[in-house]
Amino acid sequence: YPVINGTTYLKDPIIIPIAVQQSDYKYEYISAKLPEKAMGQGEEFTGWVKLKNKGNVTWKKTGDFTVTLATDHERDRKSPFNVSDPTKIGYLVDDEVAPGETGTFELKLKAPDEAGYYKEYFTPVVGDETWMADSGMYFATTVYGDLYEAEHVSTTAASKWERGKKYLIIVKIRNLGQETWKKSDMTIDLLRELDLKIEDAEIINDEIAPGEIGTITFIAKVAEDDGLGDKNVLVRPRVKGNLLMRGTIKVPYEVVTDTIIPNYAPDYTPGEEGDDIRIRLSFSENPEIIANGYFDIYNNSTLLTSLGSGETAKVTKTYTGFKVTAGDETYSALDKIRFIPNTGTILQIQNKDGDNQYRGILEIQEVDGELAVINELPLEHYLQGLAEEPNDEEYEKIKAIIVAARSYALHYMTDAEKFPGKPYNLEDDPATSQKYNGYSFEKRAPNVVKAVNETAGEVVYYDGHLVKTPYFSRSDGTYTKSALDVWNWDAGFLVPVSDSYCDSNAFWGHGVGLSGCGARGMAQAGYDYKEILKHYYTGVEIKDLY
């Protein structure tokens, strides 16, 4: 109320509006000094992370609005790198960081005494309760142990093996030692059943530095009269005669007699299924999943519910992750959602235009802040949905493309990462990977399915190694190009070869490897798919992995 001479109050108040702005905590990553790829046991490290305050509240070093870098994935977990407060990674150096300013967080770390690979995620937190957005900040390092030491990372192998069949086994190990392993110094001890034959056992990498992952592959052939039941292949890698692990890597399998039929649609006659590949689909909206049969819905490894034919599950991205509405139930704060079909069930993304049906598992998770839909399915099923060639193309050309596509895909499943650090092997986009349309394409392309079945397991090898096999649309009708000239990649099997069967006068594509136009011409001239492949990829072998 207004006051006159300090004594007389006027009757009418003056109303002064005040807007209270809600606290908004945001940041932008600027730069960092983080631990190296390899550290010694107990080694101390001092580094920093610089973040820009993009919110409307001043960050403080102490008192109210104290901001620290706290452990994430899971939140407030105990980090083995911090000796003072195991839930904190970094502390603010500046007394205050106003909106628009950049603050520095100091990291004082000590490597744990246990050798291993560590990936430490962290996120800014105000006080101990208000978490800022998780942008996926982390550091990764290998704490090395003895001179020669390793850890088992993963094994890829079928669980059931049929008599008389071949199986590809892929074992990955990480170098936890202090020296780089050289392929020439490495050997592999394989302990096996007497009637199991092992072929092409090798270390794929030429060198494996501390912290890096090496890949061991071999092919196991089961005898026609092999005894039934549970068995193991034991893998023991060595460097310069030194065992790399105290224990033994076990590859368990069960010998069976019946044909193994995974989740196939009723109208499909299976070939070999191959190992699982993960494909990111070109769809980033909130998906609505429906199916022609029963399917289970998981959050990570926890079963949420099961739905039947025609029932819909709707996924929505939220601030805290995802929620799923299935029937009358809603499940919130979900991390990684997996839709797993029962035998014979095909999943469908109901609100995706065009081809939208898929074999195998559909998985929803966040990648780089976006919703990502990933199709996880056996390699051979993936190839059946590959739309690189139309159904009415020359059949021997289709088979050649399928073998090249299988080699390309398997290369990025075992030897390299097309998208480093991402939770998938390839995308469905031909601009970055290979054109994949899923089960919808498979239904209208019986010749492609037939070509996949007839070439099941066949890949391209050069100099004893599985190789990546590029292909393109057409040349100018003279010669293809070398990988050295186009990509500065010195690959002896990718050199210029005659493309005279291609009736064209201009290049369409990079020009390296198999020419689609020339492959069609060779098929029309009576060449089979293996002859086509060996023409365009110089000095290669076609191997049957399973």
XYZ file of C-alpha atoms in Angstrom:
546
model
C 0.000 0.000 0.000
C 1.237 3.588 -0.706
C 2.121 5.572 2.484
C 1.991 9.424 2.816
C 4.567 11.028 5.135
C 5.199 7.651 6.682
C 1.913 7.628 8.565
C -1.075 7.724 6.242
C -1.874 4.548 4.267
C -3.977 4.840 1.134
C -6.874 2.420 0.806
C -6.124 1.063 -2.689
C -3.142 -1.273 -3.031
C -0.771 -1.236 -5.999
C -0.401 -4.713 -7.471
C 3.075 -5.451 -8.864
C 3.231 -8.676 -10.937
C 6.307 -10.843 -10.381
C 7.213 -13.689 -12.769
C 9.076 -16.581 -11.152
C 11.191 -18.393 -13.713
C 11.522 -22.150 -13.295
C 15.049 -23.409 -12.756
C 16.487 -24.866 -15.935
C 19.699 -26.871 -15.789
C 21.322 -27.413 -19.189
C 24.875 -27.763 -20.418
C 26.979 -28.148 -23.541
C 30.120 -30.269 -23.739
C 33.147 -28.160 -24.740
C 36.295 -30.255 -24.242
C 38.012 -32.689 -21.903
C 41.265 -34.303 -20.857
C 40.354 -37.891 -20.064
C 42.380 -41.021 -19.216
C 44.362 -42.681 -21.996
C 43.233 -45.932 -23.615
C 45.501 -47.907 -21.300
C 46.532 -47.361 -17.665
C 48.637 -49.252 -15.183
C 47.204 -50.749 -12.022
C 47.008 -48.058 -9.338
C 48.122 -45.334 -11.776
C 46.934 -41.848 -10.816
C 45.486 -39.400 -13.315
C 44.445 -35.742 -13.188
C 42.257 -34.395 -15.952
C 39.315 -32.082 -16.576
C 36.011 -31.628 -18.359
C 34.796 -28.241 -19.607
C 31.033 -27.666 -19.819
C 29.124 -24.536 -20.827
C 26.190 -23.497 -18.609
C 23.249 -23.336 -21.037
C 20.584 -23.036 -18.304
C 19.289 -20.124 -16.239
C 20.800 -20.958 -12.830
C 24.362 -20.190 -11.700
C 26.387 -23.292 -10.876
C 28.331 -23.168 -7.609
C 31.341 -24.982 -6.233
C 29.907 -25.175 -2.694
C 26.641 -24.506 -0.889
C 23.305 -24.350 -2.700
C 23.319 -25.364 -6.378
C 26.617 -27.263 -6.018
C 27.304 -29.004 -9.321
C 29.462 -32.130 -9.611
C 30.015 -34.857 -12.196
C 28.372 -37.973 -10.802
C 28.583 -41.579 -11.924
C 25.871 -42.709 -14.335
C 24.656 -45.901 -16.013
C 23.609 -46.737 -13.257
C 23.175 -43.467 -11.394
C 25.296 -43.075 -8.268
C 27.040 -46.389 -8.815
C 30.432 -46.789 -7.164
C 33.301 -46.048 -9.531
C 36.542 -47.955 -8.950
C 38.499 -44.866 -10.126
C 37.633 -42.419 -7.311
C 39.144 -42.867 -3.893
C 37.387 -39.987 -2.067
C 33.722 -40.306 -3.080
C 33.128 -43.329 -5.350
C 29.894 -41.829 -6.747
C 31.637 -38.664 -8.009
C 33.944 -38.348 -11.026
C 34.651 -34.603 -11.111
C 34.387 -31.450 -8.991
C 33.863 -27.845 -10.114
C 37.035 -25.721 -9.993
C 35.329 -22.330 -10.439
C 33.515 -20.803 -7.473
C 30.588 -19.892 -9.727
C 29.628 -20.475 -13.362
C 26.914 -18.082 -14.545
C 24.582 -18.889 -17.468
C 26.539 -18.597 -20.710
C 29.911 -19.172 -19.019
C 32.099 -22.281 -19.212
C 33.070 -24.172 -16.087
C 35.929 -26.615 -15.497
C 35.480 -29.843 -13.549
C 38.653 -31.460 -12.216
C 39.048 -35.232 -12.367
C 41.394 -36.877 -9.867
C 41.356 -40.578 -10.559
C 43.264 -43.674 -9.538
C 43.131 -46.824 -11.652
C 41.839 -49.926 -9.848
C 44.150 -52.771 -8.911
C 42.175 -55.270 -10.984
C 43.099 -55.481 -14.676
C 40.223 -55.099 -17.088
C 38.347 -52.866 -19.504
C 36.416 -50.047 -17.845
C 33.849 -47.671 -19.328
C 32.872 -44.933 -16.880
C 29.775 -42.804 -17.670
C 29.144 -39.509 -15.860
C 26.524 -36.726 -15.836
C 26.304 -33.300 -14.114
C 24.133 -33.309 -10.993
C 22.940 -30.392 -8.829
C 23.252 -31.253 -5.172
C 22.669 -34.978 -4.958
C 19.212 -35.118 -6.488
C 18.714 -32.915 -9.580
C 20.296 -34.653 -12.567
C 20.928 -32.814 -15.797
C 20.292 -34.547 -19.129
C 22.366 -37.646 -19.796
C 24.378 -36.859 -22.951
C 26.368 -40.091 -22.785
C 29.674 -38.621 -21.522
C 32.206 -41.293 -20.567
C 35.815 -42.322 -20.616
C 37.041 -45.800 -21.516
C 40.370 -47.300 -20.550
C 42.019 -50.661 -20.157
C 43.857 -51.253 -16.910
C 46.612 -53.591 -17.966
C 47.982 -56.369 -15.822
C 50.893 -58.718 -16.446
C 53.102 -58.595 -19.516
C 50.757 -61.023 -21.293
C 47.177 -61.012 -20.106
C 43.717 -61.076 -21.714
C 40.032 -61.118 -20.903
C 37.262 -62.913 -22.753
C 34.915 -60.366 -24.383
C 32.384 -62.484 -26.266
C 31.716 -65.712 -28.126
C 29.416 -65.972 -31.121
C 28.310 -69.528 -31.904
C 25.144 -71.495 -32.452
C 24.007 -73.395 -29.364
C 22.730 -76.489 -31.224
C 24.879 -78.255 -33.818
C 23.535 -80.800 -36.274
C 25.435 -83.869 -37.369
C 27.321 -83.358 -40.629
C 27.055 -79.544 -40.530
C 29.688 -76.787 -40.310
C 29.567 -73.892 -37.841
C 31.492 -70.631 -37.652
C 32.741 -69.733 -34.170
C 33.915 -66.198 -33.340
C 35.748 -65.537 -30.065
C 36.799 -62.017 -29.074
C 39.458 -61.282 -26.451
C 40.873 -57.993 -25.165
C 44.585 -57.366 -24.651
C 45.073 -56.519 -20.960
C 48.833 -56.939 -21.153
C 51.622 -54.417 -21.471
C 52.769 -55.389 -24.966
C 51.201 -55.343 -28.405
C 50.402 -58.829 -29.664
C 51.604 -59.663 -33.143
C 49.783 -62.247 -35.198
C 53.049 -64.024 -35.983
C 53.632 -64.561 -32.233
C 50.156 -65.910 -31.483
C 48.891 -69.478 -31.414
C 45.553 -71.006 -30.474
C 45.141 -74.235 -28.517
C 41.793 -75.846 -29.310
C 40.726 -78.772 -27.141
C 37.862 -80.668 -28.769
C 35.992 -83.924 -29.034
C 37.869 -86.505 -31.098
C 35.184 -86.651 -33.793
C 34.878 -82.860 -34.171
C 36.919 -81.432 -37.039
C 38.372 -77.913 -36.757
C 39.168 -75.903 -39.906
C 40.660 -72.468 -40.673
C 41.502 -71.496 -37.084
C 43.128 -68.050 -37.134
C 43.664 -64.719 -35.458
C 42.143 -62.127 -37.795
C 44.123 -59.105 -36.538
C 47.722 -58.453 -37.582
C 48.395 -56.596 -34.320
C 46.423 -56.102 -31.102
C 47.613 -53.219 -28.915
C 46.882 -53.021 -25.156
C 43.191 -52.282 -24.723
C 42.226 -53.444 -28.212
C 40.091 -56.455 -29.074
C 41.356 -59.382 -31.107
C 39.162 -61.821 -33.002
C 39.681 -65.585 -33.213
C 37.659 -67.522 -35.776
C 37.433 -71.183 -36.675
C 35.023 -73.550 -38.370
C 33.818 -76.652 -36.561
C 32.457 -79.584 -38.566
C 30.332 -82.122 -36.718
C 30.802 -85.752 -37.745
C 27.843 -87.608 -39.264
C 27.942 -90.115 -36.371
C 28.892 -87.673 -33.596
C 27.411 -88.604 -30.221
C 24.442 -86.576 -29.074
C 24.435 -84.306 -26.028
C 26.147 -81.308 -24.446
C 29.807 -80.730 -25.291
C 32.468 -77.993 -25.336
C 35.305 -76.684 -27.453
C 38.000 -75.171 -25.219
C 39.958 -72.179 -26.550
C 43.337 -71.196 -25.076
C 45.182 -68.357 -26.870
C 48.933 -67.864 -26.415
C 51.502 -65.177 -27.262
C 55.104 -66.320 -27.623
C 54.052 -69.514 -25.880
C 52.588 -67.683 -22.876
C 48.988 -68.433 -21.945
C 46.955 -65.228 -21.956
C 44.299 -66.346 -19.492
C 44.321 -68.293 -16.256
C 41.127 -70.087 -17.226
C 39.862 -71.507 -20.500
C 37.287 -70.053 -22.883
C 34.465 -72.566 -23.253
C 32.354 -72.774 -26.392
C 29.387 -74.934 -25.326
C 27.194 -76.689 -27.877
C 24.652 -79.488 -28.073
C 24.810 -82.091 -30.821
C 21.297 -82.824 -32.119
C 19.817 -84.881 -34.930
C 16.643 -82.968 -35.784
C 16.668 -79.977 -38.111
C 16.839 -76.766 -36.111
C 14.007 -74.444 -37.056
C 14.099 -71.021 -35.412
C 11.319 -68.393 -35.616
C 10.322 -68.900 -39.264
C 7.030 -67.960 -40.829
C 4.910 -71.046 -41.682
C 5.437 -70.707 -45.458
C 9.223 -70.667 -45.286
C 11.639 -73.557 -45.773
C 14.810 -72.655 -43.862
C 18.392 -72.899 -44.927
C 21.106 -72.239 -42.355
C 20.292 -69.245 -40.193
C 23.727 -67.796 -39.407
C 24.690 -65.570 -36.478
C 22.541 -62.613 -35.489
C 23.043 -59.233 -37.151
C 21.613 -55.945 -35.866
C 20.171 -53.458 -38.371
C 19.038 -49.928 -37.509
C 15.826 -49.139 -39.381
C 15.055 -45.786 -41.000
C 12.263 -44.979 -38.581
C 12.535 -42.649 -35.590
C 8.904 -41.988 -34.645
C 7.165 -43.554 -31.648
C 6.516 -47.064 -33.030
C 3.316 -49.056 -32.793
C 4.130 -52.780 -32.831
C 1.651 -55.430 -33.936
C 2.130 -59.048 -35.050
C 0.429 -62.035 -36.653
C 0.983 -64.167 -33.543
C 2.171 -64.083 -29.951
C 5.149 -61.978 -28.883
C 6.813 -61.032 -25.588
C 7.803 -57.528 -24.485
C 10.950 -57.109 -22.394
C 12.635 -54.160 -20.706
C 16.256 -55.260 -20.964
C 16.008 -58.818 -19.545
C 12.791 -58.269 -17.560
C 9.561 -59.621 -19.053
C 6.836 -56.958 -18.995
C 3.953 -58.737 -20.719
C 2.921 -60.865 -23.709
C 0.520 -59.970 -26.513
C -1.349 -61.999 -29.113
C -2.181 -61.613 -32.791
C -3.672 -58.216 -33.603
C -2.864 -56.651 -30.216
C -0.854 -53.426 -30.365
C 1.994 -52.142 -28.212
C 2.675 -48.395 -28.435
C 6.103 -47.048 -27.505
C 6.584 -43.410 -26.505
C 9.877 -41.661 -25.835
C 9.756 -39.738 -22.557
C 12.117 -37.608 -20.481
C 12.998 -40.616 -18.335
C 13.414 -43.092 -21.202
C 10.434 -44.874 -22.755
C 6.966 -46.032 -21.866
C 4.996 -48.866 -23.434
C 1.222 -49.048 -23.557
C 0.110 -52.634 -24.129
C -3.584 -53.358 -23.731
C -4.787 -51.780 -20.486
C -1.306 -51.589 -18.966
C 1.328 -48.849 -19.231
C 4.962 -49.466 -18.279
C 7.176 -46.412 -17.701
C 10.837 -45.453 -17.200
C 12.018 -48.155 -19.575
C 15.551 -48.350 -20.965
C 15.826 -50.915 -23.770
C 12.597 -52.480 -25.023
C 12.740 -55.765 -26.898
C 9.819 -57.302 -28.800
C 10.560 -61.023 -29.116
C 8.282 -63.071 -31.396
C 7.199 -66.645 -30.799
C 7.832 -69.267 -33.483
C 6.091 -68.308 -36.725
C 5.364 -64.737 -35.637
C 6.265 -61.763 -37.824
C 6.434 -58.328 -36.192
C 5.110 -55.211 -37.893
C 5.646 -51.477 -37.264
C 2.064 -50.476 -37.881
C 2.682 -46.741 -38.290
C 5.674 -47.108 -40.664
C 4.869 -46.382 -44.306
C 5.824 -48.904 -46.986
C 7.678 -52.088 -46.100
C 7.146 -52.559 -42.364
C 7.224 -56.299 -41.533
C 10.285 -57.966 -40.025
C 11.559 -61.348 -38.953
C 13.348 -61.648 -35.629
C 13.437 -59.176 -32.750
C 12.625 -55.471 -32.788
C 14.490 -53.452 -30.179
C 13.855 -49.851 -29.130
C 16.524 -47.790 -27.408
C 17.971 -44.290 -27.405
C 20.970 -43.604 -29.645
C 22.554 -40.141 -29.685
C 19.450 -38.666 -28.105
C 17.096 -40.156 -30.700
C 14.735 -43.101 -30.644
C 16.268 -45.963 -32.616
C 14.519 -49.095 -33.875
C 16.892 -52.037 -34.343
C 16.002 -55.312 -36.073
C 17.997 -58.231 -34.624
C 17.806 -61.389 -36.706
C 19.943 -64.214 -38.147
C 22.239 -63.186 -40.985
C 20.527 -65.424 -43.550
C 17.120 -63.917 -42.707
C 18.611 -60.455 -43.170
C 19.824 -61.418 -46.638
C 16.348 -62.661 -47.602
C 15.006 -59.177 -46.924
C 17.850 -57.453 -48.786
C 16.437 -55.370 -51.646
C 19.701 -54.774 -53.521
C 18.376 -56.719 -56.512
C 14.817 -57.013 -57.905
C 13.205 -60.433 -58.100
C 13.277 -60.473 -61.933
C 17.035 -59.853 -62.240
C 19.299 -62.496 -63.834
C 19.398 -65.318 -61.290
C 23.176 -65.929 -61.321
C 23.686 -62.205 -60.810
C 21.339 -62.302 -57.791
C 23.367 -65.161 -56.297
C 26.646 -63.275 -56.864
C 25.269 -60.153 -55.170
C 23.962 -62.213 -52.231
C 27.390 -63.795 -51.619
C 29.043 -60.363 -51.832
C 26.407 -58.903 -49.503
C 26.883 -61.753 -47.007
C 30.654 -61.147 -46.976
C 30.120 -57.408 -46.550
C 27.709 -57.921 -43.637
C 29.808 -60.592 -41.922
C 32.861 -58.331 -42.173
C 31.041 -55.730 -40.088
C 29.791 -58.389 -37.675
C 33.241 -59.817 -36.941
C 36.189 -57.821 -38.242
C 35.245 -54.137 -38.032
C 32.640 -51.637 -36.876
C 30.795 -49.671 -39.552
C 29.348 -47.430 -36.841
C 31.853 -47.437 -33.941
C 30.285 -47.505 -30.517
C 26.736 -47.877 -31.837
C 24.511 -50.814 -30.761
C 24.022 -52.092 -34.312
C 26.123 -53.475 -37.173
C 24.530 -51.852 -40.229
C 21.657 -49.591 -41.260
C 18.889 -50.344 -43.763
C 19.951 -47.349 -45.885
C 21.930 -48.166 -49.071
C 23.676 -44.798 -48.757
C 25.542 -46.070 -45.677
C 25.130 -49.859 -45.720
C 22.908 -52.123 -47.855
C 19.255 -51.689 -48.819
C 17.191 -53.778 -46.391
C 13.374 -53.910 -46.551
C 12.736 -56.936 -44.339
C 10.050 -59.603 -44.577
C 7.783 -57.361 -46.678
C 10.320 -57.527 -49.529
C 11.025 -61.217 -48.941
C 7.366 -62.113 -49.597
C 7.499 -60.618 -53.097
C 11.018 -61.780 -53.999
C 11.059 -65.617 -54.070
C 14.109 -65.671 -56.351
C 16.121 -63.657 -53.823
C 15.067 -66.047 -51.033
C 15.995 -69.007 -53.235
C 19.411 -67.472 -53.975
C 20.049 -66.976 -50.245
C 19.153 -70.593 -49.494
C 21.258 -72.013 -52.340
C 24.340 -70.015 -51.291
C 23.804 -70.283 -47.504
C 27.050 -69.664 -45.646
C 29.115 -68.841 -48.749
C 31.486 -65.874 -48.407
C 34.524 -64.410 -50.160
C 38.027 -65.060 -48.800
C 41.320 -63.582 -49.971
C 44.727 -64.636 -48.725
C 43.054 -66.731 -46.009
C 40.856 -63.905 -44.681
C 37.214 -62.988 -44.967
C 37.089 -59.735 -46.946
C 34.720 -56.820 -47.397
C 33.292 -56.974 -50.919
C 32.130 -53.646 -52.371
C 29.866 -53.571 -55.420
C 28.366 -50.814 -57.552
C 25.834 -50.246 -60.347
C 27.825 -49.872 -63.562
C 31.080 -48.769 -65.187
C 31.725 -47.141 -68.543
C 32.073 -50.568 -70.150
C 35.883 -50.648 -70.091
C 37.453 -51.428 -66.687
C 36.476 -51.237 -63.045
C 38.565 -49.124 -60.666
C 41.044 -50.116 -57.973
C 40.406 -49.582 -54.273
C 43.831 -47.940 -54.071
C 42.892 -45.217 -56.561
C 39.405 -44.581 -55.161
C 39.894 -44.989 -51.392
C 43.676 -45.279 -50.989
C 42.988 -48.818 -49.781
C 45.688 -51.261 -50.884
C 43.601 -54.415 -51.431
C 45.076 -56.958 -53.832
C 41.667 -58.421 -54.730
C 40.203 -55.019 -55.696
C 42.176 -54.114 -58.804
C 40.879 -52.975 -62.225
C 39.343 -55.776 -64.315
C 37.587 -55.779 -67.678
C 33.903 -54.837 -67.568
C 33.213 -55.423 -71.260
C 29.932 -57.232 -70.533
C 28.540 -53.944 -69.226
C 26.744 -52.081 -72.028
C 27.312 -48.568 -70.727
C 29.393 -45.456 -71.345
C 29.430 -43.858 -67.871
C 30.146 -44.850 -64.287
C 27.307 -45.012 -61.790
C 28.770 -45.612 -58.347
C 32.294 -45.822 -56.937
C 33.494 -48.302 -59.554
C 35.281 -50.727 -57.185
C 34.559 -54.457 -57.064
C 31.562 -56.162 -58.643
C 29.792 -54.224 -61.401
C 26.027 -54.805 -61.373
C 25.778 -54.059 -65.073
C 28.683 -56.348 -65.925
C 27.415 -59.124 -63.647
C 24.094 -59.062 -65.512
C 25.925 -59.328 -68.840
C 28.077 -62.222 -67.622
C 25.003 -64.062 -66.303
C 23.268 -63.604 -69.678
C 26.395 -64.983 -71.364
C 26.180 -68.177 -69.294
C 28.635 -67.534 -66.446
C 27.625 -68.793 -62.992
C 27.772 -66.730 -59.803
C 31.141 -68.066 -58.627
C 32.734 -67.222 -61.975
C 31.248 -63.731 -61.754
C 32.611 -63.225 -58.241
C 36.083 -64.513 -59.112
C 36.202 -62.217 -62.140
C 35.482 -59.023 -60.223
C 37.376 -59.975 -57.039
C 40.844 -61.027 -58.174
C 42.444 -64.117 -56.624
C 39.630 -64.898 -54.169
C 38.109 -68.148 -52.902
C 34.445 -68.832 -52.176
C 34.215 -70.563 -48.782
C 31.220 -72.275 -47.225
C 31.204 -71.341 -43.536
C 28.210 -73.468 -42.551
